[in-house]
Amino acid sequence: MSEPLDGFAEKVESMLRREGLVVTMGGEPTFIPSEPEGAEWNNEAMGPQKLGYARRLAARLLRQRYPGGLVMQVFGKQYPGEPLPRWVVSTLHRNDGVPMWRHPEALLLDDRPGSNSGVDARKLVAAVAAELDLKQYVLPSIEKGGSVDSPRGWVLPLDRDHDEWISDVWPFSRDEPIVLAPGHSPLGLRLPLAELHPQNLRRALTVEVTDGALHLFVPPLDFEGFSALVRVIERAVVTRKVSELVLCGYRPASSDTVTSLGFAADPGVLEVNLPAARTWQEYDEALRSVTDAAASEGLVTTRFHLNGQLQGTGGGAHVLFGGPDVDENPFFERPQLLGSMLRYWQRHPALSYFFSGQYVGPGSQAPRADETLLAKLYELETACLGADAAAGSTDRAILDRLFRNLLTDSAGNMHLAEISIDKLWNFDSPTGLQGLIELRAFETMPDIADQSLSALFVRAIVAMLARCPATDGLVRHGA
């Protein structure tokens, strides 16, 4: 960064501090191989290479930036026509410096076959259950029509009650094993929960072997419970000298004590979800670190088109704004800030087009509110007035009720909007209660410095609107 840019960034942060606001920001840069081949680097989300790139990139960032961090594989979004949810490789790193995982050599941080067998799965689940003093509750599982002599994997009903690990007697046994639901998902997502009694636990740890790798499925837990279970698993892994382990399942409930990055399969690209940063300087540092690590793994932010033109990857590079948590969030503290942003963006169309790529307009993935239906402008003005009037309200859902049917594409999809609120306070989405505003009219730029500078520019506008709210009416462009 240059000295003038540092000075400008500090002025932006000072303006937000004077307003008493903590505005976090994140981003979603996208990458492709320097010589992309195959549908997964053109229009498909899944493919044979992408998972390997994600795991190797996560491993490099653990070595270079997040020592003591943990890598696990969770599931993200599932779209129509896709048989399974898309995977997301996540890194988790404690902000207090306490290691979450001390033995990265035990993890499979590439996409290659392993050398483990079903015997290794049985020994690992037995070791974990012994550490928890719950060995008697472990059950075998089989595919429909399978044999108990060759289990598909092993299941340990598991939950945490305060500081105590608890299990349960499920209505199965070694002679009458769990019969899994058909599919290719991890065992933890194929358990026949409908066959359990009403009083039975509904959570379980599972262990299986897939392509020679040991997959251990972590059930849903809060951060403290998750951290405690990871310590137990690591002790068992070290004791049994386990290798080629993939931790999967549910990442812990969000906590301000942990920093997380996500590496997600997206059509034609590998998308990286940057951690929330409290300042633009933090955002810039994270963006550059990820980009440098990606380059070391052969991933770039540029793509050559058939005509020889060099452009960005073609994937989105959305910019997100929110707060440290839902209790300290600028949009919940000042609902009128969203109304100001909507008015300002609508009156300055260049903000909708300058940072986007080849595709704009009502058929794009980030249409302006006045591109989908001009008649919506009257309702949008009314909703903005409602946001102004909500100053001081403690109702987090008020912005969702005001704008959920206005900030959409022409089909009513809340996610596909230039200014998307589907992650603000949306009870219809499993990831909808995050307090985030997503600016989607951004595409990955060939030069990551330009990408970072554009995010600073937008952050400066948000700071300006926090100090001087936009109150002018909307413009009927072309009318």
Tab-separated table of C-alpha atoms in Angstrom:
chain	number	residue	atom	x	y	z
A	1	MET	CA	0.000	0.000	0.000
A	2	SER	CA	1.124	3.546	-0.671
A	3	GLU	CA	1.386	6.225	2.014
A	4	PRO	CA	-1.465	8.354	0.557
A	5	LEU	CA	-3.689	5.269	0.410
A	6	ASP	CA	-2.870	4.401	4.007
A	7	GLY	CA	-3.762	7.925	5.026
A	8	PHE	CA	-7.077	7.830	3.186
A	9	ALA	CA	-7.947	4.430	4.699
A	10	GLU	CA	-7.250	5.772	8.182
A	11	LYS	CA	-9.554	8.743	7.538
A	12	VAL	CA	-12.340	6.332	6.596
A	13	GLU	CA	-11.825	4.315	9.775
A	14	SER	CA	-11.705	7.505	11.873
A	15	MET	CA	-15.013	8.619	10.371
A	16	LEU	CA	-16.639	5.315	11.374
A	17	ARG	CA	-15.173	5.515	14.877
A	18	ARG	CA	-16.563	9.029	15.329
A	19	GLU	CA	-19.968	7.692	14.381
A	20	GLY	CA	-19.603	4.971	17.012
A	21	LEU	CA	-19.955	2.199	14.423
A	22	VAL	CA	-17.964	-0.991	14.001
A	23	VAL	CA	-18.415	-2.010	10.356
A	24	THR	CA	-16.847	-5.319	9.410
A	25	MET	CA	-16.188	-6.209	5.791
A	26	GLY	CA	-15.477	-9.388	3.884
A	27	GLY	CA	-15.093	-10.540	0.330
A	28	GLU	CA	-15.361	-13.510	-2.007
A	29	PRO	CA	-12.488	-13.482	-4.525
A	30	THR	CA	-12.468	-16.299	-7.066
A	31	PHE	CA	-9.604	-18.243	-8.619
A	32	ILE	CA	-8.900	-20.645	-11.468
A	33	PRO	CA	-5.790	-22.615	-12.532
A	34	SER	CA	-3.354	-20.818	-14.796
A	35	GLU	CA	-4.230	-23.391	-17.490
A	36	PRO	CA	-7.847	-24.344	-16.766
A	37	GLU	CA	-9.226	-27.489	-18.362
A	38	GLY	CA	-12.593	-29.129	-17.943
A	39	ALA	CA	-16.170	-28.078	-17.273
A	40	GLU	CA	-15.463	-27.307	-13.590
A	41	TRP	CA	-13.391	-24.293	-14.726
A	42	ASN	CA	-16.003	-23.099	-17.211
A	43	ASN	CA	-19.586	-23.552	-16.066
A	44	GLU	CA	-19.784	-26.470	-13.625
A	45	ALA	CA	-19.392	-26.171	-9.858
A	46	MET	CA	-18.031	-29.660	-9.176
A	47	GLY	CA	-15.228	-31.563	-10.872
A	48	PRO	CA	-12.172	-33.762	-10.360
A	49	GLN	CA	-9.587	-31.038	-9.604
A	50	LYS	CA	-11.296	-28.402	-7.487
A	51	LEU	CA	-11.350	-30.201	-4.132
A	52	GLY	CA	-7.614	-30.871	-4.355
A	53	TYR	CA	-6.898	-27.209	-5.031
A	54	ALA	CA	-9.108	-26.196	-2.089
A	55	ARG	CA	-7.396	-28.561	0.340
A	56	ARG	CA	-3.886	-27.628	-0.790
A	57	LEU	CA	-4.652	-23.920	-0.576
A	58	ALA	CA	-6.088	-24.383	2.928
A	59	ALA	CA	-2.973	-26.319	3.956
A	60	ARG	CA	-0.650	-23.597	2.648
A	61	LEU	CA	-2.540	-20.868	4.492
A	62	LEU	CA	-2.341	-22.897	7.698
A	63	ARG	CA	1.423	-23.104	7.331
A	64	GLN	CA	1.945	-19.489	6.333
A	65	ARG	CA	-0.752	-17.521	8.153
A	66	TYR	CA	-2.767	-19.665	10.574
A	67	PRO	CA	-0.436	-22.126	12.372
A	68	GLY	CA	-2.347	-24.273	14.809
A	69	GLY	CA	-5.487	-24.013	12.728
A	70	LEU	CA	-7.840	-26.799	11.730
A	71	VAL	CA	-9.125	-27.828	8.299
A	72	MET	CA	-12.522	-29.464	7.937
A	73	GLN	CA	-14.909	-30.170	5.097
A	74	VAL	CA	-18.519	-29.070	5.461
A	75	PHE	CA	-21.453	-28.764	3.111
A	76	GLY	CA	-22.681	-25.557	1.534
A	77	LYS	CA	-25.473	-24.775	-0.860
A	78	GLN	CA	-27.418	-27.248	-2.944
A	79	TYR	CA	-29.043	-26.090	-6.167
A	80	PRO	CA	-31.777	-27.680	-8.317
A	81	GLY	CA	-30.426	-30.528	-10.413
A	82	GLU	CA	-27.448	-31.171	-8.138
A	83	PRO	CA	-27.584	-34.540	-6.308
A	84	LEU	CA	-25.581	-33.335	-3.286
A	85	PRO	CA	-24.835	-30.055	-1.558
A	86	ARG	CA	-21.567	-28.500	-2.680
A	87	TRP	CA	-18.606	-29.027	-0.370
A	88	VAL	CA	-16.854	-26.183	1.432
A	89	VAL	CA	-13.336	-26.623	2.826
A	90	SER	CA	-13.021	-24.451	5.942
A	91	THR	CA	-10.092	-23.384	8.081
A	92	LEU	CA	-10.663	-22.552	11.737
A	93	HIS	CA	-8.092	-20.641	13.766
A	94	ARG	CA	-8.424	-19.310	17.324
A	95	ASN	CA	-7.755	-15.592	17.671
A	96	ASP	CA	-6.199	-16.035	21.121
A	97	GLY	CA	-3.353	-18.093	19.651
A	98	VAL	CA	-4.366	-21.369	21.323
A	99	PRO	CA	-3.857	-24.154	18.753
A	100	MET	CA	-6.992	-25.963	17.659
A	101	TRP	CA	-5.033	-28.785	15.992
A	102	ARG	CA	-1.336	-29.534	16.532
A	103	HIS	CA	-0.814	-32.387	14.058
A	104	PRO	CA	-1.603	-31.268	10.478
A	105	GLU	CA	0.415	-34.236	9.187
A	106	ALA	CA	-2.478	-36.492	10.253
A	107	LEU	CA	-4.939	-34.714	7.930
A	108	LEU	CA	-5.465	-35.490	4.266
A	109	LEU	CA	-4.876	-32.062	2.724
A	110	ASP	CA	-5.064	-33.117	-0.910
A	111	ASP	CA	-7.570	-34.970	-3.081
A	112	ARG	CA	-5.936	-38.360	-3.523
A	113	PRO	CA	-6.713	-41.938	-2.474
A	114	GLY	CA	-5.690	-42.977	1.023
A	115	SER	CA	-4.459	-46.302	2.421
A	116	ASN	CA	-6.916	-46.846	5.295
A	117	SER	CA	-9.313	-49.789	5.575
A	118	GLY	CA	-12.503	-50.567	7.446
A	119	VAL	CA	-10.407	-51.941	10.304
A	120	ASP	CA	-8.805	-48.494	10.730
A	121	ALA	CA	-12.265	-46.890	10.948
A	122	ARG	CA	-13.307	-49.351	13.684
A	123	LYS	CA	-10.117	-48.717	15.652
A	124	LEU	CA	-10.469	-44.924	15.412
A	125	VAL	CA	-14.099	-44.804	16.564
A	126	ALA	CA	-13.212	-47.186	19.409
A	127	ALA	CA	-10.344	-44.911	20.458
A	128	VAL	CA	-12.530	-41.783	20.391
A	129	ALA	CA	-15.333	-43.543	22.279
A	130	ALA	CA	-12.841	-44.787	24.882
A	131	GLU	CA	-11.538	-41.237	25.402
A	132	LEU	CA	-15.155	-40.145	25.992
A	133	ASP	CA	-15.887	-43.200	28.188
A	134	LEU	CA	-18.771	-44.093	25.855
A	135	LYS	CA	-17.395	-47.187	24.127
A	136	GLN	CA	-20.493	-49.305	24.809
A	137	TYR	CA	-22.688	-47.048	22.640
A	138	VAL	CA	-20.816	-47.533	19.323
A	139	LEU	CA	-22.913	-49.132	16.572
A	140	PRO	CA	-22.084	-50.516	13.112
A	141	SER	CA	-23.874	-49.210	10.025
A	142	ILE	CA	-24.436	-50.878	6.673
A	143	GLU	CA	-25.826	-49.999	3.275
A	144	LYS	CA	-29.254	-51.385	2.388
A	145	GLY	CA	-28.658	-55.040	1.568
A	146	GLY	CA	-25.195	-54.960	3.083
A	147	SER	CA	-23.707	-57.351	5.607
A	148	VAL	CA	-22.837	-56.747	9.241
A	149	ASP	CA	-19.583	-58.579	8.508
A	150	SER	CA	-18.441	-55.612	6.367
A	151	PRO	CA	-19.860	-52.436	7.937
A	152	ARG	CA	-19.960	-49.224	5.912
A	153	GLY	CA	-18.929	-47.309	9.015
A	154	TRP	CA	-19.460	-46.737	12.713
A	155	VAL	CA	-21.848	-44.514	14.647
A	156	LEU	CA	-21.575	-43.044	18.157
A	157	PRO	CA	-24.681	-41.147	19.353
A	158	LEU	CA	-23.164	-38.074	20.961
A	159	ASP	CA	-24.061	-34.770	22.546
A	160	ARG	CA	-22.724	-32.498	25.280
A	161	ASP	CA	-24.649	-31.540	28.398
A	162	HIS	CA	-22.788	-28.631	29.962
A	163	ASP	CA	-19.293	-30.118	30.435
A	164	GLU	CA	-20.311	-33.772	30.225
A	165	TRP	CA	-20.343	-35.974	27.125
A	166	ILE	CA	-23.494	-38.063	26.836
A	167	SER	CA	-24.662	-40.832	24.520
A	168	ASP	CA	-27.801	-42.889	24.116
A	169	VAL	CA	-29.000	-46.433	23.449
A	170	TRP	CA	-30.390	-46.417	19.923
A	171	PRO	CA	-32.762	-49.224	18.828
A	172	PHE	CA	-29.999	-51.060	16.940
A	173	SER	CA	-27.258	-53.511	17.837
A	174	ARG	CA	-24.187	-55.296	16.519
A	175	ASP	CA	-26.465	-58.042	15.161
A	176	GLU	CA	-29.096	-55.600	13.864
A	177	PRO	CA	-27.002	-52.654	12.610
A	178	ILE	CA	-28.095	-49.246	11.425
A	179	VAL	CA	-29.266	-49.374	7.802
A	180	LEU	CA	-28.244	-46.126	6.142
A	181	ALA	CA	-30.379	-44.047	3.825
A	182	PRO	CA	-29.236	-44.400	0.194
A	183	GLY	CA	-26.785	-41.820	-1.083
A	184	HIS	CA	-23.183	-40.711	-1.272
A	185	SER	CA	-23.137	-38.208	1.595
A	186	PRO	CA	-21.157	-38.832	4.801
A	187	LEU	CA	-22.705	-41.290	7.233
A	188	GLY	CA	-23.688	-38.485	9.560
A	189	LEU	CA	-26.148	-37.204	6.968
A	190	ARG	CA	-27.614	-40.625	6.131
A	191	LEU	CA	-28.709	-41.841	9.539
A	192	PRO	CA	-32.316	-43.157	9.799
A	193	LEU	CA	-33.337	-40.637	12.447
A	194	ALA	CA	-37.042	-41.296	11.785
A	195	GLU	CA	-36.582	-44.805	13.195
A	196	LEU	CA	-35.433	-43.500	16.567
A	197	HIS	CA	-37.692	-43.176	19.560
A	198	PRO	CA	-38.853	-39.633	20.437
A	199	GLN	CA	-36.582	-39.514	23.491
A	200	ASN	CA	-33.425	-40.590	21.626
A	201	LEU	CA	-30.553	-38.239	20.868
A	202	ARG	CA	-30.545	-37.028	17.264
A	203	ARG	CA	-26.817	-36.272	16.999
A	204	ALA	CA	-23.970	-38.650	16.312
A	205	LEU	CA	-20.281	-38.853	15.518
A	206	THR	CA	-19.509	-41.210	12.649
A	207	VAL	CA	-16.358	-42.734	11.157
A	208	GLU	CA	-16.039	-44.333	7.731
A	209	VAL	CA	-13.474	-44.982	5.019
A	210	THR	CA	-13.993	-43.360	1.620
A	211	ASP	CA	-11.367	-43.889	-1.082
A	212	GLY	CA	-8.906	-44.906	1.597
A	213	ALA	CA	-9.358	-41.730	3.654
A	214	LEU	CA	-10.792	-41.789	7.167
A	215	HIS	CA	-13.796	-39.454	7.304
A	216	LEU	CA	-14.833	-38.462	10.819
A	217	PHE	CA	-18.188	-36.662	10.962
A	218	VAL	CA	-18.544	-34.066	13.737
A	219	PRO	CA	-22.137	-33.477	14.967
A	220	PRO	CA	-23.572	-29.971	15.571
A	221	LEU	CA	-22.000	-28.397	18.678
A	222	ASP	CA	-21.361	-24.967	20.100
A	223	PHE	CA	-17.801	-23.661	19.934
A	224	GLU	CA	-16.773	-24.866	23.392
A	225	GLY	CA	-18.162	-28.336	22.764
A	226	PHE	CA	-16.604	-28.471	19.307
A	227	SER	CA	-13.193	-27.456	20.661
A	228	ALA	CA	-13.396	-30.055	23.429
A	229	LEU	CA	-14.346	-32.801	20.951
A	230	VAL	CA	-11.510	-31.835	18.593
A	231	ARG	CA	-9.050	-32.220	21.473
A	232	VAL	CA	-10.449	-35.695	22.172
A	233	ILE	CA	-10.217	-36.660	18.509
A	234	GLU	CA	-6.639	-35.412	18.264
A	235	ARG	CA	-5.580	-37.467	21.292
A	236	ALA	CA	-7.126	-40.558	19.705
A	237	VAL	CA	-5.487	-39.797	16.365
A	238	VAL	CA	-2.049	-39.447	17.951
A	239	THR	CA	-2.518	-42.588	20.063
A	240	ARG	CA	-3.590	-44.685	17.063
A	241	LYS	CA	-1.048	-43.006	14.720
A	242	VAL	CA	-3.875	-42.172	12.333
A	243	SER	CA	-3.100	-40.634	8.953
A	244	GLU	CA	-5.116	-39.405	5.967
A	245	LEU	CA	-7.944	-38.105	8.160
A	246	VAL	CA	-10.716	-35.850	6.834
A	247	LEU	CA	-12.707	-34.011	9.491
A	248	CYS	CA	-16.168	-33.286	8.115
A	249	GLY	CA	-19.691	-32.578	9.286
A	250	TYR	CA	-20.789	-29.438	11.112
A	251	ARG	CA	-18.479	-26.557	11.850
A	252	PRO	CA	-19.122	-24.984	15.268
A	253	ALA	CA	-21.656	-22.268	15.891
A	254	SER	CA	-20.145	-18.863	15.118
A	255	SER	CA	-17.860	-17.368	17.727
A	256	ASP	CA	-15.839	-14.182	17.879
A	257	THR	CA	-12.923	-16.230	19.231
A	258	VAL	CA	-12.268	-17.931	15.900
A	259	THR	CA	-11.264	-16.789	12.413
A	260	SER	CA	-12.525	-18.826	9.481
A	261	LEU	CA	-11.886	-18.989	5.750
A	262	GLY	CA	-14.021	-20.954	3.331
A	263	PHE	CA	-13.034	-22.484	-0.007
A	264	ALA	CA	-16.178	-23.245	-1.968
A	265	ALA	CA	-16.996	-24.939	-5.255
A	266	ASP	CA	-18.724	-22.399	-7.482
A	267	PRO	CA	-19.515	-22.614	-11.217
A	268	GLY	CA	-16.273	-22.228	-13.160
A	269	VAL	CA	-14.198	-21.038	-10.192
A	270	LEU	CA	-12.932	-21.758	-6.696
A	271	GLU	CA	-14.450	-19.149	-4.398
A	272	VAL	CA	-12.678	-18.026	-1.227
A	273	ASN	CA	-14.778	-16.560	1.590
A	274	LEU	CA	-12.517	-14.138	3.429
A	275	PRO	CA	-12.844	-13.723	7.210
A	276	ALA	CA	-14.701	-10.681	8.484
A	277	ALA	CA	-12.289	-7.758	8.950
A	278	ARG	CA	-12.865	-4.813	11.273
A	279	THR	CA	-10.887	-2.438	9.059
A	280	TRP	CA	-10.012	-2.155	5.395
A	281	GLN	CA	-6.354	-2.694	6.311
A	282	GLU	CA	-7.242	-6.108	7.751
A	283	TYR	CA	-9.310	-6.901	4.652
A	284	ASP	CA	-6.448	-5.897	2.345
A	285	GLU	CA	-3.948	-8.027	4.257
A	286	ALA	CA	-6.196	-11.109	4.136
A	287	LEU	CA	-6.949	-10.629	0.438
A	288	ARG	CA	-3.262	-10.332	-0.464
A	289	SER	CA	-2.290	-13.318	1.694
A	290	VAL	CA	-4.907	-15.534	0.058
A	291	THR	CA	-3.940	-14.358	-3.420
A	292	ASP	CA	-0.228	-14.993	-2.800
A	293	ALA	CA	-0.943	-18.466	-1.420
A	294	ALA	CA	-3.227	-19.208	-4.367
A	295	ALA	CA	-0.492	-18.184	-6.812
A	296	SER	CA	1.893	-20.618	-5.107
A	297	GLU	CA	-0.660	-23.380	-5.793
A	298	GLY	CA	-1.025	-22.410	-9.459
A	299	LEU	CA	-4.252	-20.433	-9.073
A	300	VAL	CA	-4.750	-17.021	-10.675
A	301	THR	CA	-7.355	-14.253	-10.862
A	302	THR	CA	-7.305	-13.946	-14.656
A	303	ARG	CA	-8.795	-15.824	-17.578
A	304	PHE	CA	-8.030	-15.714	-21.301
A	305	HIS	CA	-11.178	-15.671	-23.414
A	306	LEU	CA	-11.466	-17.285	-26.820
A	307	ASN	CA	-10.682	-13.980	-28.521
A	308	GLY	CA	-7.456	-13.664	-26.517
A	309	GLN	CA	-8.788	-10.977	-24.206
A	310	LEU	CA	-7.416	-11.121	-20.653
A	311	GLN	CA	-10.039	-10.495	-17.963
A	312	GLY	CA	-10.846	-11.523	-14.412
A	313	THR	CA	-11.884	-15.085	-13.635
A	314	GLY	CA	-15.521	-14.336	-14.436
A	315	GLY	CA	-16.524	-15.268	-10.903
A	316	GLY	CA	-18.025	-12.884	-8.416
A	317	ALA	CA	-15.966	-10.943	-5.902
A	318	HIS	CA	-18.791	-9.667	-3.765
A	319	VAL	CA	-18.146	-7.256	-0.913
A	320	LEU	CA	-19.994	-7.812	2.366
A	321	PHE	CA	-20.605	-5.452	5.264
A	322	GLY	CA	-21.849	-6.273	8.742
A	323	GLY	CA	-20.820	-6.112	12.372
A	324	PRO	CA	-18.737	-8.128	14.858
A	325	ASP	CA	-21.946	-9.882	15.925
A	326	VAL	CA	-25.690	-9.374	15.679
A	327	ASP	CA	-25.698	-7.382	18.924
A	328	GLU	CA	-23.190	-4.897	17.535
A	329	ASN	CA	-24.278	-4.419	13.953
A	330	PRO	CA	-24.436	-1.091	12.083
A	331	PHE	CA	-27.578	-2.017	10.159
A	332	PHE	CA	-29.474	-3.048	13.279
A	333	GLU	CA	-28.208	-0.043	15.228
A	334	ARG	CA	-29.047	2.330	12.357
A	335	PRO	CA	-31.672	0.843	10.021
A	336	GLN	CA	-31.617	4.089	8.020
A	337	LEU	CA	-28.076	3.238	6.840
A	338	LEU	CA	-29.472	0.600	4.476
A	339	GLY	CA	-32.042	3.061	3.149
A	340	SER	CA	-29.265	5.599	2.533
A	341	MET	CA	-27.217	3.017	0.634
A	342	LEU	CA	-30.165	2.070	-1.547
A	343	ARG	CA	-30.939	5.702	-2.383
A	344	TYR	CA	-27.294	6.532	-3.107
A	345	TRP	CA	-26.687	3.492	-5.323
A	346	GLN	CA	-29.920	4.072	-7.230
A	347	ARG	CA	-28.967	7.690	-7.916
A	348	HIS	CA	-25.415	6.739	-9.024
A	349	PRO	CA	-25.725	3.955	-11.646
A	350	ALA	CA	-21.954	3.884	-12.205
A	351	LEU	CA	-21.650	2.012	-8.907
A	352	SER	CA	-23.736	-0.783	-10.427
A	353	TYR	CA	-21.677	-1.189	-13.598
A	354	PHE	CA	-18.114	0.061	-13.118
A	355	PHE	CA	-16.917	-2.905	-11.010
A	356	SER	CA	-18.967	-5.629	-12.678
A	357	GLY	CA	-17.840	-7.795	-15.570
A	358	GLN	CA	-19.387	-8.839	-18.859
A	359	TYR	CA	-22.903	-9.387	-17.573
A	360	VAL	CA	-25.130	-6.587	-16.303
A	361	GLY	CA	-28.802	-5.780	-16.467
A	362	PRO	CA	-32.007	-7.533	-15.396
A	363	GLY	CA	-30.761	-10.964	-16.510
A	364	SER	CA	-27.494	-10.761	-14.586
A	365	GLN	CA	-26.758	-12.059	-11.101
A	366	ALA	CA	-26.794	-8.549	-9.636
A	367	PRO	CA	-29.688	-6.564	-11.165
A	368	ARG	CA	-30.483	-3.114	-9.837
A	369	ALA	CA	-33.860	-2.673	-8.174
A	370	ASP	CA	-34.990	-0.367	-10.987
A	371	GLU	CA	-33.936	-2.851	-13.693
A	372	THR	CA	-36.339	-5.590	-12.690
A	373	LEU	CA	-39.510	-3.495	-12.546
A	374	LEU	CA	-39.663	0.283	-12.735
A	375	ALA	CA	-42.931	0.305	-10.804
A	376	LYS	CA	-41.048	-1.004	-7.768
A	377	LEU	CA	-39.455	2.396	-7.242
A	378	TYR	CA	-42.513	3.801	-5.496
A	379	GLU	CA	-42.567	0.831	-3.100
A	380	LEU	CA	-38.796	1.108	-2.657
A	381	GLU	CA	-39.104	4.782	-1.716
A	382	THR	CA	-41.792	3.888	0.807
A	383	ALA	CA	-39.622	1.122	2.250
A	384	CYS	CA	-36.692	3.520	2.604
A	385	LEU	CA	-38.926	5.888	4.543
A	386	GLY	CA	-39.845	2.952	6.733
A	387	ALA	CA	-36.149	2.286	7.397
A	388	ASP	CA	-35.698	5.958	8.352
A	389	ALA	CA	-38.614	5.701	10.755
A	390	ALA	CA	-37.176	2.532	12.322
A	391	ALA	CA	-34.293	4.450	13.944
A	392	GLY	CA	-33.922	3.200	17.490
A	393	SER	CA	-35.939	0.032	16.876
A	394	THR	CA	-34.701	-3.224	18.430
A	395	ASP	CA	-36.580	-5.307	15.858
A	396	ARG	CA	-33.854	-6.938	13.746
A	397	ALA	CA	-36.367	-8.321	11.258
A	398	ILE	CA	-37.813	-4.948	10.247
A	399	LEU	CA	-35.399	-4.423	7.333
A	400	ASP	CA	-36.153	-7.899	6.013
A	401	ARG	CA	-39.897	-7.207	6.111
A	402	LEU	CA	-39.447	-3.842	4.388
A	403	PHE	CA	-37.155	-4.925	1.544
A	404	ARG	CA	-37.352	-8.701	1.040
A	405	ASN	CA	-39.804	-8.446	-1.866
A	406	LEU	CA	-38.102	-5.434	-3.459
A	407	LEU	CA	-34.400	-6.370	-3.495
A	408	THR	CA	-34.726	-9.385	-5.795
A	409	ASP	CA	-34.270	-10.388	-9.403
A	410	SER	CA	-37.271	-10.575	-11.731
A	411	ALA	CA	-38.090	-14.069	-10.417
A	412	GLY	CA	-38.173	-12.909	-6.794
A	413	ASN	CA	-34.816	-14.423	-5.770
A	414	MET	CA	-33.470	-12.411	-2.821
A	415	HIS	CA	-29.931	-13.659	-3.347
A	416	LEU	CA	-29.688	-12.371	-6.908
A	417	ALA	CA	-29.861	-8.649	-6.287
A	418	GLU	CA	-27.316	-5.870	-6.600
A	419	ILE	CA	-27.683	-5.138	-2.874
A	420	SER	CA	-28.669	-8.462	-1.346
A	421	ILE	CA	-30.165	-8.804	2.135
A	422	ASP	CA	-30.739	-12.560	2.139
A	423	LYS	CA	-28.013	-12.900	4.829
A	424	LEU	CA	-29.237	-9.971	6.921
A	425	TRP	CA	-32.111	-11.354	9.027
A	426	ASN	CA	-33.836	-13.882	6.798
A	427	PHE	CA	-35.540	-16.744	8.613
A	428	ASP	CA	-36.139	-18.579	5.321
A	429	SER	CA	-32.448	-19.391	4.862
A	430	PRO	CA	-30.213	-21.577	7.061
A	431	THR	CA	-27.497	-18.919	6.661
A	432	GLY	CA	-29.860	-15.944	6.746
A	433	LEU	CA	-29.335	-14.610	10.287
A	434	GLN	CA	-25.844	-13.145	9.928
A	435	GLY	CA	-26.513	-9.404	9.807
A	436	LEU	CA	-24.762	-9.061	6.431
A	437	ILE	CA	-25.397	-6.807	3.441
A	438	GLU	CA	-23.876	-8.192	0.245
A	439	LEU	CA	-22.919	-5.955	-2.679
A	440	ARG	CA	-22.935	-8.315	-5.646
A	441	ALA	CA	-22.147	-6.088	-8.635
A	442	PHE	CA	-18.442	-6.906	-8.317
A	443	GLU	CA	-16.409	-9.314	-10.395
A	444	THR	CA	-12.907	-10.557	-9.646
A	445	MET	CA	-10.389	-8.153	-11.173
A	446	PRO	CA	-7.111	-9.204	-12.807
A	447	ASP	CA	-5.108	-7.039	-10.387
A	448	ILE	CA	-5.889	-7.816	-6.751
A	449	ALA	CA	-4.710	-4.321	-5.741
A	450	ASP	CA	-7.561	-2.878	-7.818
A	451	GLN	CA	-9.937	-5.318	-6.125
A	452	SER	CA	-8.880	-4.093	-2.708
A	453	LEU	CA	-9.011	-0.446	-3.726
A	454	SER	CA	-12.580	-0.815	-4.998
A	455	ALA	CA	-13.584	-2.268	-1.622
A	456	LEU	CA	-12.007	0.717	0.150
A	457	PHE	CA	-13.909	3.062	-2.168
A	458	VAL	CA	-17.217	1.411	-1.253
A	459	ARG	CA	-16.330	1.413	2.447
A	460	ALA	CA	-15.674	5.153	2.188
A	461	ILE	CA	-19.165	5.636	0.736
A	462	VAL	CA	-20.693	3.650	3.604
A	463	ALA	CA	-18.784	5.804	6.113
A	464	MET	CA	-19.953	8.974	4.352
A	465	LEU	CA	-23.575	7.805	4.449
A	466	ALA	CA	-23.266	6.970	8.146
A	467	ARG	CA	-22.281	10.582	8.776
A	468	CYS	CA	-24.533	12.247	6.165
A	469	PRO	CA	-27.526	10.019	5.326
A	470	ALA	CA	-28.882	10.175	1.782
A	471	THR	CA	-32.453	11.465	1.849
A	472	ASP	CA	-33.092	12.517	-1.771
A	473	GLY	CA	-35.786	10.684	-3.674
A	474	LEU	CA	-35.116	7.982	-6.260
A	475	VAL	CA	-34.506	8.890	-9.896
A	476	ARG	CA	-36.650	7.617	-12.775
A	477	HIS	CA	-33.741	7.091	-15.177
A	478	GLY	CA	-34.807	7.501	-18.783
A	479	ALA	CA	-38.316	8.648	-17.875
